[in-house]
mmCIF file of C-alpha atoms in Angstrom:
data_model
loop_
_atom_site.group_PDB
_atom_site.id
_atom_site.type_symbol
_atom_site.label_atom_id
_atom_site.label_comp_id
_atom_site.label_asym_id
_atom_site.label_seq_id
_atom_site.Cartn_x
_atom_site.Cartn_y
_atom_site.Cartn_z
ATOM 1 C CA MET A 1 87.460 103.509 80.013
ATOM 2 C CA HIS A 2 88.032 100.046 78.656
ATOM 3 C CA SER A 3 85.958 99.143 75.603
ATOM 4 C CA PHE A 4 85.022 95.655 74.526
ATOM 5 C CA ARG A 5 84.340 94.483 71.017
ATOM 6 C CA GLN A 6 80.657 94.158 70.271
ATOM 7 C CA SER A 7 79.316 90.652 70.520
ATOM 8 C CA ASN A 8 75.777 89.281 70.418
ATOM 9 C CA LEU A 9 75.875 85.863 72.042
ATOM 10 C CA SER A 10 72.981 83.527 71.538
ATOM 11 C CA GLY A 11 70.837 82.158 74.327
ATOM 12 C CA ALA A 12 72.616 78.843 73.824
ATOM 13 C CA ILE A 13 75.923 80.370 74.928
ATOM 14 C CA ILE A 14 74.287 81.862 78.028
ATOM 15 C CA ARG A 15 72.773 78.467 78.823
ATOM 16 C CA THR A 16 76.241 76.938 78.402
ATOM 17 C CA ALA A 17 77.638 79.430 80.916
ATOM 18 C CA LEU A 18 74.888 78.561 83.381
ATOM 19 C CA THR A 19 75.602 74.856 82.925
ATOM 20 C CA HIS A 20 79.309 75.452 83.568
ATOM 21 C CA LEU A 21 78.500 77.336 86.775
ATOM 22 C CA ARG A 22 76.277 74.500 87.963
ATOM 23 C CA ARG A 23 79.070 71.973 87.311
ATOM 24 C CA VAL A 24 81.552 74.061 89.275
ATOM 25 C CA ALA A 25 79.036 74.462 92.109
ATOM 26 C CA HIS A 26 78.497 70.690 92.130
ATOM 27 C CA ARG A 27 82.254 70.117 92.465
ATOM 28 C CA ILE A 28 82.269 72.331 95.571
ATOM 29 C CA ALA A 29 80.176 69.770 97.396
ATOM 30 C CA THR A 30 81.758 66.617 95.969
ATOM 31 C CA PHE A 31 85.410 67.164 95.076
ATOM 32 C CA SER A 32 88.455 68.148 97.101
ATOM 33 C CA VAL A 33 91.121 70.424 95.701
ATOM 34 C CA VAL A 34 94.428 68.783 96.514
ATOM 35 C CA GLY A 35 96.550 71.932 96.710
ATOM 36 C CA PHE A 36 98.034 74.859 94.874
ATOM 37 C CA THR A 37 101.310 75.665 93.135
ATOM 38 C CA LEU A 38 103.339 78.822 93.503
ATOM 39 C CA LEU A 39 104.097 80.054 90.000
ATOM 40 C CA PRO A 40 106.648 82.557 88.681
ATOM 41 C CA ALA A 41 105.609 86.197 88.593
ATOM 42 C CA LEU A 42 103.783 87.079 85.394
ATOM 43 C CA ALA A 43 103.049 90.783 85.888
ATOM 44 C CA ILE A 44 105.180 93.759 86.800
ATOM 45 C CA GLU A 45 103.521 95.764 89.543
ATOM 46 C CA GLN A 46 104.342 98.220 92.290
ATOM 47 C CA GLU A 47 103.712 95.934 95.230
ATOM 48 C CA LEU A 48 102.673 97.341 98.586
ATOM 49 C CA PRO A 49 104.323 95.838 101.676
ATOM 50 C CA ILE A 50 102.755 92.680 103.091
ATOM 51 C CA ASP A 51 100.623 93.566 106.128
ATOM 52 C CA PHE A 52 101.695 91.191 108.878
ATOM 53 C CA ARG A 53 99.080 92.620 111.272
ATOM 54 C CA LEU A 54 96.494 90.793 109.177
ATOM 55 C CA ASN A 55 98.631 87.705 108.469
ATOM 56 C CA GLU A 56 98.560 88.702 104.797
ATOM 57 C CA HIS A 57 100.038 86.296 102.285
ATOM 58 C CA VAL A 58 99.541 85.439 98.617
ATOM 59 C CA ILE A 59 98.663 82.003 97.273
ATOM 60 C CA MET A 60 97.706 80.520 93.891
ATOM 61 C CA ILE A 61 94.279 78.850 93.726
ATOM 62 C CA PRO A 62 93.317 76.260 91.060
ATOM 63 C CA ALA A 63 90.617 77.343 88.592
ATOM 64 C CA GLY A 64 89.444 76.826 85.035
ATOM 65 C CA ALA A 65 88.949 73.678 83.009
ATOM 66 C CA ALA A 66 90.619 70.727 84.741
ATOM 67 C CA ASN A 67 92.149 73.234 87.200
ATOM 68 C CA SER A 68 94.517 74.351 84.451
ATOM 69 C CA ALA A 69 94.691 77.977 85.658
ATOM 70 C CA ARG A 70 95.893 79.533 88.906
ATOM 71 C CA LEU A 71 94.350 82.586 90.579
ATOM 72 C CA GLN A 72 96.700 84.946 92.425
ATOM 73 C CA THR A 73 94.847 85.339 95.716
ATOM 74 C CA THR A 74 95.504 87.533 98.727
ATOM 75 C CA VAL A 75 94.698 85.951 102.090
ATOM 76 C CA PHE A 76 94.002 87.814 105.322
ATOM 77 C CA ARG A 77 93.099 86.019 108.542
ATOM 78 C CA PRO A 78 93.056 86.427 112.317
ATOM 79 C CA ASN A 79 95.580 84.720 114.565
ATOM 80 C CA GLY A 80 94.783 81.163 115.506
ATOM 81 C CA PRO A 81 93.711 77.960 113.786
ATOM 82 C CA GLY A 82 90.074 78.875 113.106
ATOM 83 C CA PRO A 83 87.804 77.804 111.582
ATOM 84 C CA PHE A 84 86.856 81.341 110.592
ATOM 85 C CA PRO A 85 83.831 82.576 108.660
ATOM 86 C CA LEU A 86 84.866 83.651 105.178
ATOM 87 C CA LEU A 87 84.561 86.813 103.113
ATOM 88 C CA VAL A 88 85.511 86.669 99.417
ATOM 89 C CA ILE A 89 86.001 90.088 97.775
ATOM 90 C CA ASN A 90 85.860 90.387 93.985
ATOM 91 C CA HIS A 91 87.733 93.133 92.146
ATOM 92 C CA GLY A 92 86.780 95.402 89.256
ATOM 93 C CA LYS A 93 88.544 95.971 85.954
ATOM 94 C CA GLU A 94 90.818 98.894 85.256
ATOM 95 C CA ALA A 95 91.242 100.336 81.777
ATOM 96 C CA GLY A 96 93.630 98.498 79.475
ATOM 97 C CA ASP A 97 95.106 95.008 79.474
ATOM 98 C CA PRO A 98 93.989 93.152 82.641
ATOM 99 C CA ARG A 99 97.359 91.399 82.732
ATOM 100 C CA TYR A 100 98.902 94.686 83.887
ATOM 101 C CA GLN A 101 96.355 95.302 86.630
ATOM 102 C CA SER A 102 97.918 95.231 90.096
ATOM 103 C CA ARG A 103 96.934 92.750 92.762
ATOM 104 C CA ASP A 104 93.860 94.038 94.589
ATOM 105 C CA ARG A 105 93.761 93.845 98.385
ATOM 106 C CA PHE A 106 90.750 95.892 99.577
ATOM 107 C CA ILE A 107 92.760 96.494 102.728
ATOM 108 C CA PHE A 108 90.175 98.636 104.503
ATOM 109 C CA MET A 109 87.335 96.153 104.094
ATOM 110 C CA ALA A 110 89.662 93.239 104.852
ATOM 111 C CA THR A 111 90.770 94.904 108.090
ATOM 112 C CA ALA A 112 87.173 95.500 109.200
ATOM 113 C CA PHE A 113 86.306 91.841 108.688
ATOM 114 C CA VAL A 114 89.483 90.378 110.222
ATOM 115 C CA LYS A 115 88.681 92.402 113.355
ATOM 116 C CA ARG A 116 85.386 90.554 113.443
ATOM 117 C CA GLY A 117 86.998 87.138 113.141
ATOM 118 C CA TYR A 118 86.707 86.539 109.396
ATOM 119 C CA ALA A 119 89.238 85.114 106.996
ATOM 120 C CA VAL A 120 89.299 87.113 103.759
ATOM 121 C CA LEU A 121 90.226 85.965 100.246
ATOM 122 C CA VAL A 122 90.738 88.413 97.363
ATOM 123 C CA PRO A 123 91.220 86.388 94.147
ATOM 124 C CA MET A 124 92.478 87.946 90.922
ATOM 125 C CA ARG A 125 90.434 86.240 88.243
ATOM 126 C CA GLN A 126 91.878 84.561 85.153
ATOM 127 C CA GLY A 127 93.929 86.885 82.994
ATOM 128 C CA PHE A 128 94.294 89.545 85.709
ATOM 129 C CA ALA A 129 97.599 90.494 87.345
ATOM 130 C CA ASN A 130 99.688 87.377 88.068
ATOM 131 C CA SER A 131 96.829 84.924 87.590
ATOM 132 C CA THR A 132 97.209 82.519 84.708
ATOM 133 C CA GLY A 133 94.495 81.620 82.239
ATOM 134 C CA THR A 134 92.779 83.890 79.751
ATOM 135 C CA TYR A 135 90.574 86.872 80.511
ATOM 136 C CA ALA A 136 87.025 85.997 79.422
ATOM 137 C CA ASP A 137 85.602 88.760 77.221
ATOM 138 C CA HIS A 138 82.047 88.325 75.930
ATOM 139 C CA GLY A 139 81.813 91.789 74.467
ATOM 140 C CA CYS A 140 78.542 93.606 75.048
ATOM 141 C CA ASN A 141 76.794 90.536 76.462
ATOM 142 C CA MET A 142 76.772 91.531 80.122
ATOM 143 C CA THR A 143 74.940 88.395 81.197
ATOM 144 C CA ALA A 144 77.683 86.168 79.820
ATOM 145 C CA ASN A 145 80.436 88.446 81.156
ATOM 146 C CA GLY A 146 79.148 88.185 84.712
ATOM 147 C CA MET A 147 78.686 84.426 84.457
ATOM 148 C CA ALA A 148 82.206 83.912 83.132
ATOM 149 C CA GLN A 149 83.747 85.878 85.990
ATOM 150 C CA ALA A 150 81.571 84.089 88.558
ATOM 151 C CA ALA A 151 83.133 80.758 87.579
ATOM 152 C CA ASP A 152 86.452 81.877 89.097
ATOM 153 C CA VAL A 153 84.667 83.003 92.261
ATOM 154 C CA LEU A 154 83.144 79.540 92.549
ATOM 155 C CA ALA A 155 86.607 78.007 92.153
ATOM 156 C CA THR A 156 87.823 80.193 95.018
ATOM 157 C CA ILE A 157 84.973 78.999 97.222
ATOM 158 C CA ALA A 158 85.709 75.392 96.293
ATOM 159 C CA PHE A 159 89.312 75.815 97.400
ATOM 160 C CA ALA A 160 88.320 77.603 100.612
ATOM 161 C CA ARG A 161 85.912 74.860 101.645
ATOM 162 C CA THR A 162 88.798 72.348 101.693
ATOM 163 C CA GLN A 163 90.835 74.411 104.168
ATOM 164 C CA PRO A 164 90.604 73.492 107.884
ATOM 165 C CA TRP A 165 90.810 77.178 108.893
ATOM 166 C CA ILE A 166 87.614 78.051 106.978
ATOM 167 C CA ASP A 167 84.092 77.616 108.368
ATOM 168 C CA GLU A 168 82.495 76.203 105.234
ATOM 169 C CA GLN A 169 78.978 76.946 106.467
ATOM 170 C CA ARG A 170 79.459 80.703 106.937
ATOM 171 C CA ILE A 171 80.512 82.455 103.732
ATOM 172 C CA ILE A 172 79.803 85.949 102.396
ATOM 173 C CA ILE A 173 80.665 87.073 98.856
ATOM 174 C CA ALA A 174 81.244 90.756 98.019
ATOM 175 C CA GLY A 175 82.331 92.540 94.880
ATOM 176 C CA GLN A 176 83.061 96.023 93.577
ATOM 177 C CA SER A 177 82.220 97.243 90.065
ATOM 178 C CA TYR A 178 82.825 94.320 87.651
ATOM 179 C CA GLY A 179 83.314 92.191 90.761
ATOM 180 C CA GLY A 180 79.839 93.231 91.912
ATOM 181 C CA LEU A 181 78.348 92.006 88.622
ATOM 182 C CA ALA A 182 80.198 88.695 89.073
ATOM 183 C CA THR A 183 78.962 88.451 92.665
ATOM 184 C CA ILE A 184 75.304 88.791 91.684
ATOM 185 C CA ALA A 185 75.841 86.337 88.810
ATOM 186 C CA LEU A 186 77.180 83.833 91.336
ATOM 187 C CA GLY A 187 73.900 84.178 93.241
ATOM 188 C CA THR A 188 72.144 82.222 90.486
ATOM 189 C CA GLN A 189 73.628 79.137 92.172
ATOM 190 C CA ALA A 190 72.743 77.729 95.598
ATOM 191 C CA VAL A 191 76.364 77.360 96.651
ATOM 192 C CA PRO A 192 76.797 75.448 99.924
ATOM 193 C CA GLY A 193 77.705 77.751 102.796
ATOM 194 C CA VAL A 194 77.141 81.037 100.933
ATOM 195 C CA ARG A 195 74.648 83.031 102.987
ATOM 196 C CA GLY A 196 74.697 86.457 101.375
ATOM 197 C CA LEU A 197 76.044 88.706 98.622
ATOM 198 C CA ILE A 198 77.153 92.338 98.850
ATOM 199 C CA ASN A 199 77.240 94.336 95.622
ATOM 200 C CA PHE A 200 79.281 97.551 95.748
ATOM 201 C CA ALA A 201 78.585 99.675 92.639
ATOM 202 C CA GLY A 202 78.293 96.545 90.515
ATOM 203 C CA GLY A 203 78.258 96.653 86.738
ATOM 204 C CA LEU A 204 80.415 96.910 83.632
ATOM 205 C CA ARG A 205 80.689 99.742 81.119
ATOM 206 C CA ASP A 206 81.388 99.144 77.448
ATOM 207 C CA ASP A 207 81.860 102.155 75.193
ATOM 208 C CA GLY A 208 82.364 100.059 72.070
ATOM 209 C CA ALA A 209 80.462 101.041 68.958
ATOM 210 C CA GLY A 210 76.953 99.614 68.836
ATOM 211 C CA CYS A 211 76.911 98.491 72.473
ATOM 212 C CA ASP A 212 73.946 99.679 74.529
ATOM 213 C CA TRP A 213 75.688 98.598 77.712
ATOM 214 C CA ARG A 214 73.114 100.162 80.017
ATOM 215 C CA ALA A 215 70.274 98.135 78.507
ATOM 216 C CA GLU A 216 72.509 95.058 78.548
ATOM 217 C CA LEU A 217 73.189 95.533 82.260
ATOM 218 C CA VAL A 218 69.475 95.834 82.997
ATOM 219 C CA ARG A 219 68.875 92.657 80.982
ATOM 220 C CA ALA A 220 71.669 90.818 82.805
ATOM 221 C CA PHE A 221 70.347 91.679 86.254
ATOM 222 C CA GLY A 222 66.897 90.551 85.149
ATOM 223 C CA VAL A 223 68.335 87.162 84.129
ATOM 224 C CA TYR A 224 70.211 86.883 87.422
ATOM 225 C CA GLY A 225 67.103 87.852 89.384
ATOM 226 C CA GLU A 226 65.036 85.117 87.760
ATOM 227 C CA ALA A 227 67.540 82.462 88.891
ATOM 228 C CA ASN A 228 68.530 84.129 92.189
ATOM 229 C CA LYS A 229 69.190 81.770 95.107
ATOM 230 C CA VAL A 230 71.019 84.008 97.624
ATOM 231 C CA PRO A 231 69.894 87.287 99.276
ATOM 232 C CA SER A 232 71.905 90.393 98.479
ATOM 233 C CA LEU A 233 72.646 93.931 99.589
ATOM 234 C CA TRP A 234 73.353 96.548 96.901
ATOM 235 C CA MET A 235 75.181 99.828 97.620
ATOM 236 C CA TYR A 236 75.505 102.661 95.092
ATOM 237 C CA GLY A 237 76.281 106.356 95.584
ATOM 238 C CA ILE A 238 74.452 109.123 93.763
ATOM 239 C CA ASN A 239 77.664 110.579 92.288
ATOM 240 C CA ASP A 240 78.889 107.291 90.817
ATOM 241 C CA SER A 241 80.641 108.216 87.552
ATOM 242 C CA LEU A 242 79.692 104.938 85.877
ATOM 243 C CA PHE A 243 76.307 103.895 87.207
ATOM 244 C CA GLY A 244 74.017 106.813 87.982
ATOM 245 C CA PRO A 245 70.815 106.664 90.053
ATOM 246 C CA ASP A 246 68.483 106.156 87.063
ATOM 247 C CA LEU A 247 70.454 103.176 85.782
ATOM 248 C CA VAL A 248 70.790 101.710 89.279
ATOM 249 C CA ALA A 249 67.027 101.929 89.746
ATOM 250 C CA ARG A 250 66.452 100.129 86.437
ATOM 251 C CA MET A 251 68.942 97.356 87.299
ATOM 252 C CA HIS A 252 67.497 96.813 90.764
ATOM 253 C CA THR A 253 63.902 96.868 89.518
ATOM 254 C CA ALA A 254 64.701 94.310 86.815
ATOM 255 C CA PHE A 255 66.333 92.065 89.421
ATOM 256 C CA VAL A 256 63.552 92.110 92.015
ATOM 257 C CA ARG A 257 60.689 91.981 89.479
ATOM 258 C CA ALA A 258 62.245 88.789 88.116
ATOM 259 C CA GLY A 259 62.195 87.303 91.618
ATOM 260 C CA GLY A 260 65.599 88.296 93.004
ATOM 261 C CA ARG A 261 66.080 89.142 96.680
ATOM 262 C CA ALA A 262 67.992 92.399 97.016
ATOM 263 C CA ARG A 263 67.857 95.461 99.257
ATOM 264 C CA LEU A 264 69.193 98.602 97.593
ATOM 265 C CA HIS A 265 70.940 101.220 99.735
ATOM 266 C CA GLU A 266 71.616 104.429 97.842
ATOM 267 C CA PHE A 267 73.959 106.689 99.773
ATOM 268 C CA GLY A 268 74.672 110.309 98.973
ATOM 269 C CA ILE A 269 77.669 112.051 97.491
ATOM 270 C CA PHE A 270 80.996 110.473 98.441
ATOM 271 C CA LYS A 271 84.020 112.619 97.631
ATOM 272 C CA ARG A 272 84.496 113.199 93.904
ATOM 273 C CA ASP A 273 83.203 109.817 92.788
ATOM 274 C CA SER A 274 81.296 107.331 94.913
ATOM 275 C CA HIS A 275 82.337 104.500 92.577
ATOM 276 C CA GLY A 276 85.599 104.281 94.518
ATOM 277 C CA MET A 277 84.026 104.357 97.985
ATOM 278 C CA LEU A 278 85.118 100.836 98.923
ATOM 279 C CA ALA A 279 88.756 101.654 98.125
ATOM 280 C CA SER A 280 88.757 104.713 100.357
ATOM 281 C CA ARG A 281 89.986 104.900 103.918
ATOM 282 C CA ASP A 282 86.861 106.930 104.690
ATOM 283 C CA GLY A 283 84.411 104.515 103.071
ATOM 284 C CA GLU A 284 83.832 102.259 106.076
ATOM 285 C CA LYS A 285 81.563 104.740 107.809
ATOM 286 C CA ILE A 286 79.313 104.540 104.726
ATOM 287 C CA TRP A 287 79.239 100.818 104.045
ATOM 288 C CA TRP A 288 79.662 99.161 107.449
ATOM 289 C CA PRO A 289 76.311 100.126 109.085
ATOM 290 C CA GLU A 290 74.399 98.667 106.125
ATOM 291 C CA ALA A 291 76.674 95.627 105.905
ATOM 292 C CA GLU A 292 76.305 94.986 109.635
ATOM 293 C CA ARG A 293 72.509 94.990 109.370
ATOM 294 C CA PHE A 294 72.639 92.615 106.398
ATOM 295 C CA LEU A 295 75.144 90.254 108.017
ATOM 296 C CA GLN A 296 72.965 89.967 111.104
ATOM 297 C CA GLN A 297 69.962 89.153 108.930
ATOM 298 C CA VAL A 298 71.777 86.231 107.269
ATOM 299 C CA GLY A 299 73.240 84.896 110.517
ATOM 300 C CA MET A 300 76.833 86.102 110.183
ATOM 301 C CA PRO A 301 78.956 87.541 113.029
ATOM 302 C CA THR A 302 79.440 91.317 113.386
ATOM 303 C CA ARG A 303 81.049 91.799 116.810
ATOM 304 C CA GLU A 304 84.719 92.808 116.950
ATOM 305 C CA LYS A 305 86.815 89.979 118.391
ATOM 306 C CA TYR A 306 90.401 90.875 117.456
ATOM 307 C CA VAL A 307 92.510 93.982 117.806
ATOM 308 C CA VAL A 308 94.396 95.108 114.716
ATOM 309 C CA THR A 309 97.029 97.602 115.807
ATOM 310 C CA GLN A 310 97.166 100.893 113.923
ATOM 311 C CA LEU A 311 100.298 101.465 111.896
ATOM 312 C CA PRO A 312 102.241 104.533 113.028
ATOM 313 C CA GLY A 313 102.019 107.333 110.496
ATOM 314 C CA PRO A 314 104.639 109.951 109.573
ATOM 315 C CA VAL A 315 105.316 112.391 112.406
ATOM 316 C CA ARG A 316 104.073 115.958 112.041
ATOM 317 C CA THR A 317 106.818 118.599 112.076
ATOM 318 C CA ASP A 318 106.850 122.384 112.482
ATOM 319 C CA PHE A 319 108.815 122.956 109.299
ATOM 320 C CA ALA A 320 106.075 125.022 107.618
ATOM 321 C CA ARG A 321 102.354 125.313 107.062
ATOM 322 C CA VAL A 322 101.075 122.706 104.633
ATOM 323 C CA ASP A 323 99.849 125.428 102.235
ATOM 324 C CA ASP A 324 103.169 127.350 102.193
ATOM 325 C CA ILE A 325 104.176 126.404 98.656
ATOM 326 C CA ASP A 326 107.422 128.381 98.704
ATOM 327 C CA ALA A 327 108.652 126.365 101.706
ATOM 328 C CA VAL A 328 108.705 123.055 99.824
ATOM 329 C CA PRO A 329 112.357 122.263 99.043
ATOM 330 C CA TYR A 330 113.906 121.317 95.693
ATOM 331 C CA LEU A 331 110.899 122.188 93.517
ATOM 332 C CA SER A 332 111.065 123.950 90.166
ATOM 333 C CA GLU A 333 108.224 126.143 88.948
ATOM 334 C CA GLN A 334 106.597 123.039 87.521
ATOM 335 C CA GLY A 335 106.971 121.280 90.854
ATOM 336 C CA ARG A 336 105.451 124.186 92.756
ATOM 337 C CA ALA A 337 102.510 124.150 90.358
ATOM 338 C CA ALA A 338 102.110 120.428 91.073
ATOM 339 C CA TYR A 339 102.155 121.025 94.825
ATOM 340 C CA ARG A 340 99.489 123.709 94.402
ATOM 341 C CA GLU A 341 97.369 121.133 92.560
ATOM 342 C CA TYR A 342 98.085 118.552 95.255
ATOM 343 C CA LEU A 343 96.648 120.849 97.936
ATOM 344 C CA GLY A 344 93.280 120.484 96.233
ATOM 345 C CA LYS A 345 93.328 116.690 96.365
ATOM 346 C CA MET A 346 91.307 114.496 98.703
ATOM 347 C CA THR A 347 92.761 112.895 101.818
ATOM 348 C CA PRO A 348 94.393 110.506 102.346
ATOM 349 C CA ARG A 349 97.199 111.987 100.291
ATOM 350 C CA ALA A 350 100.985 112.357 100.340
ATOM 351 C CA PHE A 351 103.628 114.421 98.526
ATOM 352 C CA ALA A 352 107.260 113.263 98.137
ATOM 353 C CA VAL A 353 110.311 115.159 96.861
ATOM 354 C CA SER A 354 113.955 114.474 95.996
ATOM 355 C CA ALA A 355 117.084 116.634 95.922
ATOM 356 C CA SER A 356 117.161 115.921 92.172
ATOM 357 C CA GLY A 357 113.984 117.965 91.775
ATOM 358 C CA ALA A 358 111.750 114.932 91.245
ATOM 359 C CA TRP A 359 108.398 114.872 92.976
ATOM 360 C CA CYS A 360 105.269 112.770 93.162
ATOM 361 C CA TRP A 361 101.902 112.925 94.872
ATOM 362 C CA ALA A 362 99.429 110.149 95.584
ATOM 363 C CA GLU A 363 95.777 110.468 96.525
ATOM 364 C CA GLU A 364 93.276 108.012 98.029
ATOM 365 C CA GLY A 365 93.597 104.221 97.890
ATOM 366 C CA GLU A 366 96.052 102.262 100.001
ATOM 367 C CA GLU A 367 99.117 103.810 101.644
ATOM 368 C CA PRO A 368 99.517 106.941 99.517
ATOM 369 C CA ASP A 369 102.745 107.747 101.361
ATOM 370 C CA THR A 370 104.311 104.442 100.276
ATOM 371 C CA ARG A 371 103.114 104.881 96.701
ATOM 372 C CA ALA A 372 104.335 108.469 96.467
ATOM 373 C CA LEU A 373 107.799 107.554 97.772
ATOM 374 C CA ALA A 374 108.140 104.545 95.458
ATOM 375 C CA THR A 375 107.178 106.439 92.310
ATOM 376 C CA CYS A 376 109.311 109.437 93.247
ATOM 377 C CA ALA A 377 112.332 107.164 93.674
ATOM 378 C CA GLN A 378 111.711 105.604 90.265
ATOM 379 C CA LYS A 379 111.724 109.065 88.685
ATOM 380 C CA SER A 380 114.578 110.546 90.661
ATOM 381 C CA GLY A 381 117.457 108.117 90.766
ATOM 382 C CA GLN A 382 118.074 109.527 94.260
ATOM 383 C CA PRO A 383 116.333 108.888 97.583
ATOM 384 C CA CYS A 384 113.014 110.684 98.127
ATOM 385 C CA GLN A 385 111.434 111.961 101.320
ATOM 386 C CA LEU A 386 107.871 112.712 102.268
ATOM 387 C CA TYR A 387 107.134 116.407 102.513
ATOM 388 C CA SER A 388 103.475 116.383 103.567
ATOM 389 C CA VAL A 389 100.749 113.900 104.410
ATOM 390 C CA ASP A 390 97.052 114.726 104.500
ATOM 391 C CA ASP A 391 96.878 118.261 105.958
ATOM 392 C CA TYR A 392 100.249 118.562 107.680
ATOM 393 C CA VAL A 393 103.978 118.731 106.905
ATOM 394 C CA VAL A 394 106.259 115.815 107.853
ATOM 395 C CA TRP A 395 109.501 117.110 106.283
ATOM 396 C CA GLN A 396 112.586 116.401 108.407
ATOM 397 C CA GLY A 397 115.291 117.372 105.932
ATOM 398 C CA GLU A 398 117.011 120.633 105.153
ATOM 399 C CA PRO A 399 115.274 123.402 103.229
ATOM 400 C CA ARG A 400 116.462 124.240 99.737
ATOM 401 C CA ALA A 401 119.470 126.547 99.806
ATOM 402 C CA PRO A 402 118.684 130.185 98.883
ATOM 403 C CA GLY A 403 119.005 130.746 95.150
ATOM 404 C CA ALA A 404 119.172 127.030 94.326
ATOM 405 C CA ILE A 405 117.271 126.026 91.199
ATOM 406 C CA ALA A 406 115.839 122.560 91.108
ATOM 407 C CA ALA A 407 115.827 120.489 87.963
ATOM 408 C CA THR A 408 112.509 120.344 86.171
ATOM 409 C CA ALA A 409 110.786 117.074 86.913
ATOM 410 C CA GLY A 410 107.751 115.576 85.246
ATOM 411 C CA SER A 411 104.647 114.557 87.117
ATOM 412 C CA ASP A 412 103.766 110.975 87.870
ATOM 413 C CA THR A 413 100.602 111.399 89.891
ATOM 414 C CA MET A 414 98.924 108.302 91.228
ATOM 415 C CA ALA A 415 95.285 107.744 90.349
ATOM 416 C CA ALA A 416 92.745 108.074 93.115
ATOM 417 C CA ASN A 417 90.996 104.930 94.331
ATOM 418 C CA ALA A 418 93.780 102.627 93.197
ATOM 419 C CA GLU A 419 91.946 99.464 94.460
ATOM 420 C CA GLY A 420 89.785 98.612 91.503
ATOM 421 C CA ALA A 421 87.596 101.708 91.271
ATOM 422 C CA ALA A 422 87.182 101.267 87.545
ATOM 423 C CA PRO A 423 85.025 98.433 86.292
#
């Protein structure tokens, strides 16, 4: 888990952050953003294929002082000229340097909203991925951290409101983990067109020495509640590895006692860790019923209007049972041990192999089959093929010749919940 240096900011700095947010919010109503500039790639990442079913493309949005920074932003939208209601989704923070964090897409949530006629923007905030600017780190001061991140969300809204394909009067803001904290911080401003906020497992953990991050989170949500201008829906699971039920109750109580408008929905156990629910293919059945109810309450559309065709998956074969470890070709003893471990992983999942003996599995997140193949190829130096997906075998190649011994290959397993499950 990423740790921040300890910092005790004064109330004056917090007031400065609030003032900056108000200035950005004022510009939304009064200034036009002329355009954006495509900049050279700044981060090395394993990029998933562009999803043309959702008209996916990536743009750079102006942000920061005097629009000096650019936010790498994924756009999804229905066919047609619009204007479309808007959903902005805010990402979390993975461990380590944010510059090396991959572009977040939240493909499952984006798909659900495009079906319902929404345009979707997923901005990478300053210092993350290929965005320029500097990552704002205010140490253990969670109030200031959320405010700093919210400034980039406001810049995204400002850009969106200048686009003819956006309905500037119908906007919803959502965020996961650190993005959820930023989303609720944004709610301290009455931003034109923003009707509601959705907080998925929002917060930020700081294991730095001397940082009581839980108390700081409770304090931050109390500050945000006192200035709250926009209604919100909060969703947390009881097996969240970062923000357990007791802490969630304290954060929510602090928010509403200070005057904030928020309905808390606590769902049960979701897989191994409910913190990554939004990044899971299976998460929609948890979050959509509550989101639908909330969207209707704030006057946003919920009826499906567009068909998004399902991508064809790998074809099941009769090569072997999925749990027949000895049938998997090319694997050494180490590889067979890895496949045995893979069989205990959550779906969606995929396992890829190469004639060189290289192998890779991927679990959860977006397109585990694509991720497994890409990483396997990087390790192998030879082409890789999928062996199994979810609970069935898709192998179409030849079995390993009797007596053949595969080269020992190291593991490069992909982390579950690759779309911003960490704060």
